Coordinates of C-alpha atoms in Angstrom, one line a residue:
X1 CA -10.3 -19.7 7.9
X2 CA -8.8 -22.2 10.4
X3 CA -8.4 -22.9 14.1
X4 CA -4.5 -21.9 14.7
X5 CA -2.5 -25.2 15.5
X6 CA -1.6 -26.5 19.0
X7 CA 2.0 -25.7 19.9
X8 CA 2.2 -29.9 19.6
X9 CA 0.6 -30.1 16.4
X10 CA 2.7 -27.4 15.0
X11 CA 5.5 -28.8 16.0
X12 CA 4.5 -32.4 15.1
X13 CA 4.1 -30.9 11.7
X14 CA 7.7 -29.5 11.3
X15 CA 8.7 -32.3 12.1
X16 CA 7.0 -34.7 9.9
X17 CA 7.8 -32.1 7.0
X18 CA 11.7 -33.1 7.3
X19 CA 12.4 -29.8 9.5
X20 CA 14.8 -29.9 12.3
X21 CA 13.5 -27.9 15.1
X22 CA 15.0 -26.3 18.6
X23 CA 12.5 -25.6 21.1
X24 CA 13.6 -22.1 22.7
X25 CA 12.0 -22.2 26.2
X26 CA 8.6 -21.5 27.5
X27 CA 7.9 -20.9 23.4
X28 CA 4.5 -22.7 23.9
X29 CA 2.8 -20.1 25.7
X30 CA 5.2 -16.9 24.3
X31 CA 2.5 -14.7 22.7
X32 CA 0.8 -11.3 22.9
X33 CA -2.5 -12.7 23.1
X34 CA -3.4 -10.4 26.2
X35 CA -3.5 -7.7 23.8
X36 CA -5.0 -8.9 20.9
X37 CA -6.7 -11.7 19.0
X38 CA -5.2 -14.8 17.4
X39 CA -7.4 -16.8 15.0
X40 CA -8.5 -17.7 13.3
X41 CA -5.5 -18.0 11.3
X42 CA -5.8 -17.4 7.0
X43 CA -1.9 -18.0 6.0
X44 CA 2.2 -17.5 6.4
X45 CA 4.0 -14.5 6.1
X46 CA 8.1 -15.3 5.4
X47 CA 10.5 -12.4 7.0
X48 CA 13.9 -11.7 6.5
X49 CA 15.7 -10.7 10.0
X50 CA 18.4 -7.6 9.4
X51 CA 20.4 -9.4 11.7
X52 CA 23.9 -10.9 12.0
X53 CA 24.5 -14.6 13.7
X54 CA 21.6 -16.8 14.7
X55 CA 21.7 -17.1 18.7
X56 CA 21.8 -13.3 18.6
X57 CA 18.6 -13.7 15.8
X58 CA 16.9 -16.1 18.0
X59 CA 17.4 -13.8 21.2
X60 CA 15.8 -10.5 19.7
X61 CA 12.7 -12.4 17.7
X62 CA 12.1 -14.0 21.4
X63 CA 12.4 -11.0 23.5
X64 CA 11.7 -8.2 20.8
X65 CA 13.2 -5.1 21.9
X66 CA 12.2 -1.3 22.9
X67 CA 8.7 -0.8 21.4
X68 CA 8.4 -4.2 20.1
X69 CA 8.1 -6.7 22.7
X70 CA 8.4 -10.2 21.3
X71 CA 7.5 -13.0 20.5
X72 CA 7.9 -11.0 16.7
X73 CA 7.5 -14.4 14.8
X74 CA 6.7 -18.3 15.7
X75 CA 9.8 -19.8 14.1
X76 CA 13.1 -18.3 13.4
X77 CA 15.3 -20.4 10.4
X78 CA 19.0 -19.4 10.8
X79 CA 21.8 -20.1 8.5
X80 CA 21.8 -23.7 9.7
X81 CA 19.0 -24.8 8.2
X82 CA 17.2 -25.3 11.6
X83 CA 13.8 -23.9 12.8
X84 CA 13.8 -22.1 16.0
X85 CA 10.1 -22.1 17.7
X86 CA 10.3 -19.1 20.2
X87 CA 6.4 -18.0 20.6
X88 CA 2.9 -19.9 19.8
X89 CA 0.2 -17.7 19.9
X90 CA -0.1 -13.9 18.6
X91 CA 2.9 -12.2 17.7
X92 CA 4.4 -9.1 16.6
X93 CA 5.7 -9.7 13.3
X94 CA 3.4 -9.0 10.4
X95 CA 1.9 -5.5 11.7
X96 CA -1.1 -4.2 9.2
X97 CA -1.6 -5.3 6.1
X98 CA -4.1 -4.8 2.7
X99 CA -7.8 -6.7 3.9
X100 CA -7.7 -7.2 -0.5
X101 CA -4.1 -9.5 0.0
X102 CA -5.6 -11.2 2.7
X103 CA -8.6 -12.2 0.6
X104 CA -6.8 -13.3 -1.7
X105 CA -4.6 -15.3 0.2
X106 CA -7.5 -16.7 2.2
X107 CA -9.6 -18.0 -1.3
X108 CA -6.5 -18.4 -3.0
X109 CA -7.5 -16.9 -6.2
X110 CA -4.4 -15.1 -7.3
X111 CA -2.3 -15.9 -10.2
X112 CA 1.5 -16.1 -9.8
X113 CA 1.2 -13.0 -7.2
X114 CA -1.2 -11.8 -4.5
X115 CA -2.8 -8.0 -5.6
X116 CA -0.1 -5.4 -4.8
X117 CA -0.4 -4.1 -1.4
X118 CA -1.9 -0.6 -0.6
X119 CA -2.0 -0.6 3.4
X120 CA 1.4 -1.2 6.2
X121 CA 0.7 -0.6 9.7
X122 CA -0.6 2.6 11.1
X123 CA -2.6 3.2 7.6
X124 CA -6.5 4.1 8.2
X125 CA -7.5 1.1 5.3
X126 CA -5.4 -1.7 7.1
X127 CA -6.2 -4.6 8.7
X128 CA -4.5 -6.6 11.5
X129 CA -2.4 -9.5 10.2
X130 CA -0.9 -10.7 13.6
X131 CA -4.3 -11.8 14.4
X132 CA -4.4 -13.9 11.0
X133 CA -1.1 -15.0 9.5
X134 CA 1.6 -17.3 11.1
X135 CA 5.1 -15.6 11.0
X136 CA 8.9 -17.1 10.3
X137 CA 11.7 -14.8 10.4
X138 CA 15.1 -16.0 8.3
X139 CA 18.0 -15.1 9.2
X140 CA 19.2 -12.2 6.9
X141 CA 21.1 -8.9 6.7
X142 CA 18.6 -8.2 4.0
X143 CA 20.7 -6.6 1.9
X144 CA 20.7 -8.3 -1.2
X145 CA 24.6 -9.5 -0.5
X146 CA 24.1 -11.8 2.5
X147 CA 23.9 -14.8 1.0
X148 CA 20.7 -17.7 1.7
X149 CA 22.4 -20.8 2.0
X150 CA 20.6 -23.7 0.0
X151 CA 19.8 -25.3 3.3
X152 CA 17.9 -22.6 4.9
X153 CA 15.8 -22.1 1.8
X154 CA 15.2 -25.8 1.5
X155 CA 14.0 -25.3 5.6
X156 CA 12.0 -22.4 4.8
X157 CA 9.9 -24.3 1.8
X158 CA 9.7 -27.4 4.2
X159 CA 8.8 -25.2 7.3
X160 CA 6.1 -22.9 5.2
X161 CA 4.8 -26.5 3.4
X162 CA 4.5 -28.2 6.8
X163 CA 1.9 -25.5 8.0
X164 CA 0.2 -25.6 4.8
X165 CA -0.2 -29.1 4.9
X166 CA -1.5 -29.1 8.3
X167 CA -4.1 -27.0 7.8
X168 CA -5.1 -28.0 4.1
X169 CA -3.9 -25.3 2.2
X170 CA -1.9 -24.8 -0.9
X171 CA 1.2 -22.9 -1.5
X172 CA -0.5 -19.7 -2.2
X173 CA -1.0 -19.1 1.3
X174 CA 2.8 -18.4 2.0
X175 CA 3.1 -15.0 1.1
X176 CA 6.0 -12.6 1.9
X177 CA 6.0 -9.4 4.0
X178 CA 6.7 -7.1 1.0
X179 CA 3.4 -8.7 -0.4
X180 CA 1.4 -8.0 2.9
X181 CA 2.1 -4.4 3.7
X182 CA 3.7 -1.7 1.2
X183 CA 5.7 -0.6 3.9
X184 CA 7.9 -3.4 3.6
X185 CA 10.9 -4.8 1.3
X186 CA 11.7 -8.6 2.7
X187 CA 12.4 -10.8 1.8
X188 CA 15.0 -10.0 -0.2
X189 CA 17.4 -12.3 -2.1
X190 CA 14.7 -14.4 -3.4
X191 CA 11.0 -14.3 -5.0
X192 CA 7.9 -15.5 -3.1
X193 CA 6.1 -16.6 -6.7
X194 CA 9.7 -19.4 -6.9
X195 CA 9.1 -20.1 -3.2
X196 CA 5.3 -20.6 -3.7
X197 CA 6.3 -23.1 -6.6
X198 CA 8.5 -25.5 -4.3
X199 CA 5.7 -25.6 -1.7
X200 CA 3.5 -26.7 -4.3
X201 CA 5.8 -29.3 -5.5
X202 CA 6.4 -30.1 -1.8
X203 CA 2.2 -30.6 -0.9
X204 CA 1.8 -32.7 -4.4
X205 CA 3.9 -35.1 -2.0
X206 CA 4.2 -37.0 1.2
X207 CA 5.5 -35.2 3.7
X208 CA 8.7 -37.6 4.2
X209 CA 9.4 -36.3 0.5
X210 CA 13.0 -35.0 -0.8
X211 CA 13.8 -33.6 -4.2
X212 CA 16.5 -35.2 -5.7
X213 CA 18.4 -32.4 -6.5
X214 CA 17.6 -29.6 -4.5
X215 CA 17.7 -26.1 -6.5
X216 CA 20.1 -23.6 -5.6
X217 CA 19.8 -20.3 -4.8
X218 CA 20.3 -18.2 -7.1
X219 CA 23.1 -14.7 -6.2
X220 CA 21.2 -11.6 -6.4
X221 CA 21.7 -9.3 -9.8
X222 CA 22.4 -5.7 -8.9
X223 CA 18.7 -5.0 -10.3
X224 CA 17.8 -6.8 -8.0
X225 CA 19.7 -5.0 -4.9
X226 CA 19.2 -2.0 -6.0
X227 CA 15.7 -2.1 -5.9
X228 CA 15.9 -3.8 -2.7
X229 CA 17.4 -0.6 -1.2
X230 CA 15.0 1.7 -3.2
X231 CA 11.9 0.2 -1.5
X232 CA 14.0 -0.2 1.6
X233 CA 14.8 3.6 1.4
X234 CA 11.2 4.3 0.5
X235 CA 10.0 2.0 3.6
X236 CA 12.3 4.4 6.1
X237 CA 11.0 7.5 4.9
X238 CA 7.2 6.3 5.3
X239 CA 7.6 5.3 8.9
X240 CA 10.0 8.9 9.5
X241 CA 7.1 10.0 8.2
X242 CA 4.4 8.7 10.5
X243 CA 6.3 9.6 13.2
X244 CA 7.0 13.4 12.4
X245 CA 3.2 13.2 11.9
X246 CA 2.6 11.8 15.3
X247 CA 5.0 13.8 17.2
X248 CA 3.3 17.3 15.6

């Protein structure tokens, strides 16, 4: 368990990592902590967006929308490669989550993947992650087409690594949404366990550090988007669900 960062020292720590950084207005005191806890803070949770051009991604993760007010994450990284702070402080982007991934995450005990998820928000058994994790939405369709440029996965290693490195953890507290609540699918297009690996490789470092050759990303398989749209499919009939339930 930590003390979250100060909206300087998480920046400070972006920026030593090698991250190029936009501050999107008031983002230092953007947050939902009037209705909520925030810390202490346990770990990172990586998003993919479902959205289409990066002003219009950093817009909607600031100001949230109908039902969702924002800030719904602390960093955006678009296309560009860039990290775009928009809220320090609570926010709405990791929802409930398993108490047994959080564990996990927290004592860092788990092999090449935290225990499989059992809980998503609204479920009796979960707990509340945006009191706990920090949050960075990538700019995605999340489709398992839209391509990750090498840049922005290099920027979302760095960005993940930076907050790691700040607070003295390893890599294997950077976990992925799909890993935090089973009602989710992102990110999709790559693996948190390959992710995980380049943070590690990243902390055995100095923070000015650069691979040599930076890996690319690899295109999707069908497999690969095809089960992306099964457990998105799956994901959109559990919260149709909750809501036929509610509105009985």
């Amino acid at each position: 368990m930590a003390t979250p960062l100060t909206a300087t020292a998480f920046l400070n720590a972006l920026r030593a990592e090698g991250v190029t950084v936009v501050e999107v207005g008031s983002w230092r005191t953007h947050n939902r902590n009037s209705v909520g806890a925030w810390g202490p803070v346990n770990g990172i949770v990586v998003h993919h967006t479902v959205t289409k051009g990066t002003q219009n991604t950093v817009a909607i993760c600031r100001d949230g929308y109908t039902g969702l007010p924002g800030p719904l994450c602390h960093g955006v990284i678009g296309k560009d490669g860039v990290v775009y702070l928009v809220g320090m402080g609570r926010a709405n982007h990791a929802g409930g989550g398993d108490g047994d991934v959080l564990n996990a995450v927290i004592a860092e005990s788990y092999a090449t993947k935290p225990p499989a998820t059992r809980f998503g928000q609204g479920d009796a058994g979960a707990v509340d992650g945006n009191s706990r994790l920090y949050g960075f939405e990538c700019e995605n369709l999340g489709d398992g087409k839209d391509p990750w440029p090498t840049k922005q996965v290099e920027t979302i290693v760095r960005a993940t690594a930076a907050v790691c490195r700040a607070h003295g953890w390893g890599s294997k507290s950077v976990i992925g949404h799909l890993e935090w609540s089973n009602q989710k699918s992102d990110p999709v297009g790559f693996t948190m366990p390959a992710i995980r690996t380049r943070v590690a490789e990243r902390l055995a470092h100095a923070s000015n550090w650069s691979p040599s050759t930076p890996p690319t990303t690899p295109t999707p398989t069908l497999e690969s988007r095809v089960a992306a749209l099964e457990k998105l499919v799956a994901a959109q009939g559990v919260r149709i669900a909750a809501l036929e339930k509610k509105a009985a």
